[in-house]
mmCIF file of C-alpha atoms in Angstrom:
data_model
loop_
_atom_site.group_PDB
_atom_site.id
_atom_site.type_symbol
_atom_site.label_atom_id
_atom_site.label_comp_id
_atom_site.label_asym_id
_atom_site.label_seq_id
_atom_site.Cartn_x
_atom_site.Cartn_y
_atom_site.Cartn_z
ATOM 1 C CA MET A 194 194.043 91.778 79.145
ATOM 2 C CA THR A 195 196.391 93.462 76.570
ATOM 3 C CA THR A 196 198.034 96.593 76.260
ATOM 4 C CA THR A 197 199.511 97.582 73.564
ATOM 5 C CA LEU A 198 200.908 101.207 72.573
ATOM 6 C CA LEU A 199 199.900 102.994 69.352
ATOM 7 C CA VAL A 200 202.194 105.628 67.662
ATOM 8 C CA GLY A 201 201.752 107.740 65.063
ATOM 9 C CA SER A 202 204.151 109.463 62.861
ATOM 10 C CA SER A 203 201.569 112.713 63.321
ATOM 11 C CA PRO A 204 198.293 113.153 64.259
ATOM 12 C CA ASP A 205 196.557 112.635 60.987
ATOM 13 C CA ALA A 206 198.066 109.236 60.636
ATOM 14 C CA LEU A 207 197.078 108.704 63.793
ATOM 15 C CA ALA A 208 193.377 109.776 63.458
ATOM 16 C CA THR A 209 193.622 107.739 60.023
ATOM 17 C CA GLU A 210 194.103 104.480 61.438
ATOM 18 C CA LEU A 211 192.249 105.332 65.343
ATOM 19 C CA VAL A 212 188.734 105.686 62.521
ATOM 20 C CA LYS A 213 189.563 102.387 61.019
ATOM 21 C CA ARG A 214 190.065 100.883 63.903
ATOM 22 C CA LEU A 215 186.975 101.848 65.415
ATOM 23 C CA GLY A 216 185.228 100.717 62.349
ATOM 24 C CA ALA A 217 186.105 97.349 62.796
ATOM 25 C CA ILE A 218 185.272 97.067 66.625
ATOM 26 C CA ALA A 219 182.115 98.874 65.194
ATOM 27 C CA LYS A 220 181.184 96.430 63.234
ATOM 28 C CA GLU A 221 182.288 93.293 65.357
ATOM 29 C CA SER A 222 180.173 94.775 67.798
ATOM 30 C CA VAL A 223 177.360 94.578 65.444
ATOM 31 C CA LEU A 224 177.569 91.512 64.525
ATOM 32 C CA ALA A 225 178.076 90.018 67.835
ATOM 33 C CA ARG A 226 175.296 91.932 69.902
ATOM 34 C CA GLY A 227 173.794 93.926 67.048
ATOM 35 C CA VAL A 228 174.676 97.029 68.517
ATOM 36 C CA PHE A 229 177.984 99.383 68.714
ATOM 37 C CA ASN A 230 178.246 101.180 71.986
ATOM 38 C CA VAL A 231 180.427 103.749 72.595
ATOM 39 C CA ALA A 232 181.283 106.141 75.797
ATOM 40 C CA VAL A 233 183.185 109.564 74.187
ATOM 41 C CA SER A 234 185.543 111.833 76.242
ATOM 42 C CA GLY A 235 185.697 115.779 75.430
ATOM 43 C CA GLY A 236 189.079 117.762 74.720
ATOM 44 C CA SER A 237 191.091 117.669 71.764
ATOM 45 C CA MET A 238 189.303 114.369 70.758
ATOM 46 C CA PRO A 239 186.538 115.438 68.811
ATOM 47 C CA LYS A 240 188.554 117.160 66.836
ATOM 48 C CA ILE A 241 191.125 113.870 66.648
ATOM 49 C CA LEU A 242 188.558 111.732 64.977
ATOM 50 C CA SER A 243 186.758 114.422 63.098
ATOM 51 C CA GLY A 244 186.751 111.440 60.119
ATOM 52 C CA LEU A 245 184.640 109.281 62.346
ATOM 53 C CA ALA A 246 181.881 110.241 60.720
ATOM 54 C CA GLN A 247 182.668 108.762 57.581
ATOM 55 C CA ALA A 248 184.338 105.199 59.093
ATOM 56 C CA GLU A 249 183.727 102.500 56.848
ATOM 57 C CA GLY A 250 181.817 99.846 59.251
ATOM 58 C CA ILE A 251 180.195 101.680 61.251
ATOM 59 C CA ASP A 252 176.824 101.647 61.150
ATOM 60 C CA TRP A 253 175.013 104.620 62.709
ATOM 61 C CA SER A 254 171.667 103.472 63.080
ATOM 62 C CA LYS A 255 172.947 100.429 65.205
ATOM 63 C CA THR A 256 175.476 102.907 67.034
ATOM 64 C CA ARG A 257 175.105 104.411 71.024
ATOM 65 C CA ILE A 258 176.663 107.049 72.289
ATOM 66 C CA PHE A 259 177.249 108.063 75.757
ATOM 67 C CA PHE A 260 179.308 110.199 77.289
ATOM 68 C CA ALA A 261 182.134 109.292 80.282
ATOM 69 C CA ASP A 262 182.228 112.196 81.583
ATOM 70 C CA GLU A 263 180.083 115.681 81.424
ATOM 71 C CA ARG A 264 180.605 119.415 83.274
ATOM 72 C CA CYS A 265 177.132 120.677 83.932
ATOM 73 C CA VAL A 266 176.925 123.088 82.103
ATOM 74 C CA PRO A 267 173.885 123.728 79.115
ATOM 75 C CA LEU A 268 174.897 121.149 76.616
ATOM 76 C CA ASP A 269 175.094 124.507 74.189
ATOM 77 C CA HIS A 270 177.395 126.170 76.559
ATOM 78 C CA SER A 271 181.556 125.686 75.058
ATOM 79 C CA ASP A 272 182.247 123.322 77.725
ATOM 80 C CA SER A 273 179.851 121.238 77.272
ATOM 81 C CA ASN A 274 181.449 118.168 75.527
ATOM 82 C CA TYR A 275 178.146 117.281 74.257
ATOM 83 C CA LYS A 276 178.385 120.591 72.235
ATOM 84 C CA ALA A 277 181.756 119.369 71.337
ATOM 85 C CA TRP A 278 180.482 117.018 69.296
ATOM 86 C CA GLU A 279 177.428 117.991 68.050
ATOM 87 C CA GLY A 280 179.765 118.044 64.540
ATOM 88 C CA LEU A 281 179.560 114.269 64.786
ATOM 89 C CA PHE A 282 176.205 113.728 65.787
ATOM 90 C CA SER A 283 174.815 116.136 62.814
ATOM 91 C CA SER A 284 177.607 114.820 60.207
ATOM 92 C CA SER A 285 177.267 110.921 60.828
ATOM 93 C CA GLY A 286 172.954 111.549 60.829
ATOM 94 C CA ILE A 287 173.304 109.004 63.963
ATOM 95 C CA PRO A 288 169.968 108.851 65.290
ATOM 96 C CA ALA A 289 168.991 112.041 68.171
ATOM 97 C CA GLU A 290 167.671 109.330 70.319
ATOM 98 C CA ASN A 291 171.524 106.821 70.194
ATOM 99 C CA VAL A 292 172.990 110.046 71.733
ATOM 100 C CA VAL A 293 172.528 109.072 75.306
ATOM 101 C CA ALA A 294 173.405 112.909 76.832
ATOM 102 C CA VAL A 295 174.074 113.921 80.643
ATOM 103 C CA ARG A 296 170.755 116.152 82.194
ATOM 104 C CA THR A 297 172.605 119.080 83.014
ATOM 105 C CA ASP A 298 169.547 120.850 83.454
ATOM 106 C CA LEU A 299 169.867 119.014 87.369
ATOM 107 C CA THR A 300 171.654 119.119 90.440
ATOM 108 C CA PRO A 301 175.083 117.149 89.469
ATOM 109 C CA LYS A 302 173.911 114.676 92.329
ATOM 110 C CA GLU A 303 170.431 113.761 90.458
ATOM 111 C CA ALA A 304 172.416 114.442 87.005
ATOM 112 C CA ALA A 305 174.139 111.036 87.939
ATOM 113 C CA ALA A 306 171.774 109.421 89.073
ATOM 114 C CA ASP A 307 169.335 109.959 86.417
ATOM 115 C CA TYR A 308 172.925 108.962 84.092
ATOM 116 C CA GLU A 309 173.165 106.073 86.295
ATOM 117 C CA ALA A 310 169.419 104.765 85.718
ATOM 118 C CA LYS A 311 169.595 105.413 81.760
ATOM 119 C CA LEU A 312 173.153 103.261 81.889
ATOM 120 C CA ARG A 313 170.963 100.573 83.431
ATOM 121 C CA GLN A 314 168.213 100.523 81.094
ATOM 122 C CA HIS A 315 170.693 100.368 78.019
ATOM 123 C CA PHE A 316 172.523 97.257 79.827
ATOM 124 C CA PRO A 317 169.832 95.286 82.070
ATOM 125 C CA PRO A 318 171.104 93.089 84.098
ATOM 126 C CA PRO A 319 171.294 89.438 82.447
ATOM 127 C CA GLU A 320 167.667 87.437 82.477
ATOM 128 C CA GLY A 321 167.116 86.735 86.670
ATOM 129 C CA ASP A 322 168.861 89.103 88.193
ATOM 130 C CA SER A 323 166.833 91.093 90.509
ATOM 131 C CA SER A 324 169.538 93.403 91.583
ATOM 132 C CA ALA A 325 168.589 96.449 88.997
ATOM 133 C CA GLY A 326 166.636 99.069 91.220
ATOM 134 C CA GLY A 327 164.355 101.249 90.831
ATOM 135 C CA ALA A 328 164.835 103.905 87.319
ATOM 136 C CA ALA A 329 166.142 106.963 89.730
ATOM 137 C CA GLU A 330 168.308 104.878 92.725
ATOM 138 C CA ILE A 331 171.527 104.296 93.141
ATOM 139 C CA LEU A 332 172.327 101.166 93.883
ATOM 140 C CA PRO A 333 175.245 98.963 94.563
ATOM 141 C CA THR A 334 176.162 97.504 91.391
ATOM 142 C CA ALA A 335 175.425 93.321 92.121
ATOM 143 C CA SER A 336 175.138 93.029 88.413
ATOM 144 C CA PRO A 337 178.283 93.297 86.009
ATOM 145 C CA PRO A 338 178.829 97.207 85.420
ATOM 146 C CA PRO A 339 178.817 97.868 81.558
ATOM 147 C CA SER A 340 180.532 97.305 79.176
ATOM 148 C CA PHE A 341 181.089 99.852 76.606
ATOM 149 C CA ASP A 342 182.532 98.098 72.983
ATOM 150 C CA ALA A 343 184.585 101.046 72.912
ATOM 151 C CA ALA A 344 185.775 103.914 75.959
ATOM 152 C CA LEU A 345 187.730 107.079 73.758
ATOM 153 C CA LEU A 346 189.288 108.423 76.747
ATOM 154 C CA GLY A 347 191.164 111.652 77.169
ATOM 155 C CA VAL A 348 194.452 112.372 79.221
ATOM 156 C CA GLY A 349 195.680 115.540 81.019
ATOM 157 C CA PRO A 350 198.592 117.288 81.948
ATOM 158 C CA ASP A 351 198.106 116.089 85.491
ATOM 159 C CA GLY A 352 197.006 112.750 84.504
ATOM 160 C CA HIS A 353 193.434 112.807 85.065
ATOM 161 C CA THR A 354 190.825 111.350 83.090
ATOM 162 C CA CYS A 355 187.060 111.404 82.355
ATOM 163 C CA SER A 356 186.429 113.668 85.697
ATOM 164 C CA LEU A 357 188.779 111.634 88.083
ATOM 165 C CA PHE A 358 191.383 114.021 89.411
ATOM 166 C CA PRO A 359 194.574 113.112 91.795
ATOM 167 C CA SER A 360 194.287 112.671 95.170
ATOM 168 C CA HIS A 361 189.930 112.915 94.863
ATOM 169 C CA PRO A 362 188.227 110.677 96.774
ATOM 170 C CA LEU A 363 186.267 109.669 93.606
ATOM 171 C CA LEU A 364 189.536 107.360 92.465
ATOM 172 C CA GLU A 365 188.161 105.083 95.467
ATOM 173 C CA GLU A 366 184.388 104.672 93.977
ATOM 174 C CA ARG A 367 183.662 101.076 93.541
ATOM 175 C CA SER A 368 179.653 101.128 93.944
ATOM 176 C CA LYS A 369 178.715 103.377 91.784
ATOM 177 C CA TRP A 370 178.787 103.700 87.781
ATOM 178 C CA VAL A 371 178.215 106.966 87.936
ATOM 179 C CA ALA A 372 179.415 109.490 90.686
ATOM 180 C CA HIS A 373 178.924 113.681 90.832
ATOM 181 C CA ILE A 374 181.828 115.666 91.222
ATOM 182 C CA GLU A 375 181.566 119.547 93.287
ATOM 183 C CA ASP A 376 184.961 120.076 93.795
ATOM 184 C CA SER A 377 186.892 119.447 90.547
ATOM 185 C CA PRO A 378 190.395 121.254 90.797
ATOM 186 C CA LYS A 379 189.480 122.104 86.765
ATOM 187 C CA PRO A 380 186.598 124.443 86.225
ATOM 188 C CA PRO A 381 184.154 123.791 85.923
ATOM 189 C CA ARG A 382 183.657 122.713 89.236
ATOM 190 C CA GLN A 383 180.373 120.357 88.776
ATOM 191 C CA ARG A 384 180.626 117.306 87.102
ATOM 192 C CA VAL A 385 179.073 113.976 86.237
ATOM 193 C CA THR A 386 181.702 110.979 86.015
ATOM 194 C CA LEU A 387 181.863 107.279 84.912
ATOM 195 C CA THR A 388 184.213 105.389 87.667
ATOM 196 C CA TYR A 389 186.541 102.899 87.512
ATOM 197 C CA PRO A 390 183.799 99.894 87.663
ATOM 198 C CA VAL A 391 182.931 101.233 84.002
ATOM 199 C CA LEU A 392 185.868 101.802 82.242
ATOM 200 C CA ASN A 393 187.283 98.788 83.888
ATOM 201 C CA ASN A 394 184.820 96.118 82.202
ATOM 202 C CA SER A 395 185.069 97.951 78.938
ATOM 203 C CA ARG A 396 186.323 95.771 76.393
ATOM 204 C CA ASN A 397 188.639 98.278 74.592
ATOM 205 C CA ALA A 398 189.401 101.507 76.640
ATOM 206 C CA MET A 399 191.897 103.350 74.152
ATOM 207 C CA PHE A 400 193.214 106.706 75.509
ATOM 208 C CA ILE A 401 193.293 109.101 72.805
ATOM 209 C CA GLY A 402 196.241 111.864 72.654
ATOM 210 C CA THR A 403 198.913 114.599 70.395
ATOM 211 C CA GLY A 404 201.386 116.907 71.066
ATOM 212 C CA GLU A 405 204.710 117.475 73.504
ATOM 213 C CA GLY A 406 202.441 118.213 75.962
ATOM 214 C CA LYS A 407 202.329 114.595 77.143
ATOM 215 C CA ALA A 408 205.581 113.683 76.552
ATOM 216 C CA SER A 409 207.050 113.831 80.105
ATOM 217 C CA LEU A 410 203.727 112.280 81.321
ATOM 218 C CA LEU A 411 203.703 109.225 79.221
ATOM 219 C CA PRO A 412 206.135 106.894 80.607
ATOM 220 C CA GLN A 413 204.851 107.556 83.959
ATOM 221 C CA LEU A 414 201.744 106.230 82.784
ATOM 222 C CA LEU A 415 203.143 103.088 81.689
ATOM 223 C CA SER A 416 205.027 100.367 82.745
ATOM 224 C CA VAL A 417 206.835 96.985 81.151
ATOM 225 C CA GLY A 418 206.137 94.152 83.291
ATOM 226 C CA THR A 419 208.469 91.276 84.502
ATOM 227 C CA ASP A 420 206.998 88.982 81.763
ATOM 228 C CA GLY A 421 207.827 91.732 78.930
ATOM 229 C CA ALA A 422 204.724 92.926 78.494
ATOM 230 C CA LEU A 423 203.498 96.407 78.097
ATOM 231 C CA GLU A 424 201.066 97.288 80.885
ATOM 232 C CA SER A 425 199.821 100.479 82.769
ATOM 233 C CA ALA A 426 201.495 101.564 86.217
ATOM 234 C CA GLY A 427 197.573 100.778 88.137
ATOM 235 C CA GLU A 428 196.213 101.474 90.836
ATOM 236 C CA SER A 429 199.633 102.829 93.133
ATOM 237 C CA SER A 430 199.856 105.299 90.487
ATOM 238 C CA PRO A 431 199.093 108.968 91.579
ATOM 239 C CA TYR A 432 197.722 109.699 88.155
ATOM 240 C CA PRO A 433 194.018 108.515 87.238
ATOM 241 C CA ALA A 434 194.575 107.151 84.137
ATOM 242 C CA ALA A 435 197.258 104.656 84.706
ATOM 243 C CA ARG A 436 194.704 103.421 86.975
ATOM 244 C CA VAL A 437 192.366 102.309 84.303
ATOM 245 C CA LYS A 438 193.252 98.710 84.284
ATOM 246 C CA VAL A 439 190.569 96.941 82.235
ATOM 247 C CA ALA A 440 189.307 92.603 83.294
ATOM 248 C CA GLU A 441 190.828 89.565 81.614
ATOM 249 C CA GLY A 442 189.825 89.722 77.979
ATOM 250 C CA ARG A 443 189.672 93.161 77.350
ATOM 251 C CA ALA A 444 191.749 95.513 75.329
ATOM 252 C CA LEU A 445 193.919 98.671 76.815
ATOM 253 C CA ALA A 446 195.214 100.652 73.973
ATOM 254 C CA TRP A 447 197.426 103.640 74.550
ATOM 255 C CA CYS A 448 196.796 106.288 71.223
ATOM 256 C CA VAL A 449 199.572 108.877 70.669
ATOM 257 C CA ASP A 450 202.043 110.723 68.063
ATOM 258 C CA GLU A 451 204.985 109.947 67.844
ATOM 259 C CA ALA A 452 205.154 114.200 69.591
ATOM 260 C CA ALA A 453 203.647 112.193 72.912
ATOM 261 C CA ALA A 454 205.436 109.461 72.806
ATOM 262 C CA SER A 455 209.220 111.075 72.346
ATOM 263 C CA GLN A 456 209.991 110.584 76.063
ATOM 264 C CA CYS A 457 209.159 107.164 76.518
ATOM 265 C CA PRO A 458 212.287 104.955 77.363
ATOM 266 C CA PRO A 459 213.709 102.617 75.082
ATOM 267 C CA GLU A 460 211.756 99.636 76.373
ATOM 268 C CA ILE A 461 208.716 101.483 75.986
ATOM 269 C CA ALA A 462 209.486 102.938 73.071
ATOM 270 C CA ALA A 463 210.012 99.230 71.738
ATOM 271 C CA LEU A 464 207.158 97.725 72.490
ATOM 272 C CA ALA A 465 205.078 100.367 70.131
ATOM 273 C CA THR A 466 203.508 99.508 67.431
ATOM 274 C CA LYS A 467 203.658 102.227 63.853
ATOM 275 C CA CYS A 468 201.328 103.796 61.698
#
């Protein structure tokens, strides 16, 4: 696993570099597997990545968009992550069937089961693997979890990512790919979220954040290992975002602007790539 810190001189500079990198990942993914599978989060990310629709290298007809988490509200509600990305969907021309949305007209538990079934359809187990269950059934993941080419993740002021919150039992979920939450400490309380087995199997997990509001948090999410390389704080951290630690051969990137990186200690700042 490779962990990197990318620091943009401004939010715009960071956005430009991210669009360029995602275009390269998309092109490589289509060449290797015929499709670019990306999971997206909400918050400020759709605004930061507003230039993604025109990214060089992204063939939208071969791109599938999934949601790292979703709030259990109608898809046209202002709190909906789907709604937040609608501008990209219309401006990119991505086929409607390539956007795999959470069914928020179901109960949270049903929506999680339905979304896991969708993931199993789009990421079938290797040939000869009989562990796949029925379409609407959540079974232990004996087969490998989905491997997104890019998982675009945010981090909240409390260190949460997706709908994985500090001290919540869902932090220990290791069998389900998709879980529901009825007691989110941040409204709306009902949500559906990807779990760590999926996040940690991403080929490229990218945390994206800007602004001074992230500055005091970032140094607590990263550390320098005994080998002198950057790494996440890991499972001992109280912050859910720090527990995302992708598998060997995968890449984890923290992508922030100078304001967000302003309180990083010298040993972490020295390992950053500037853009």
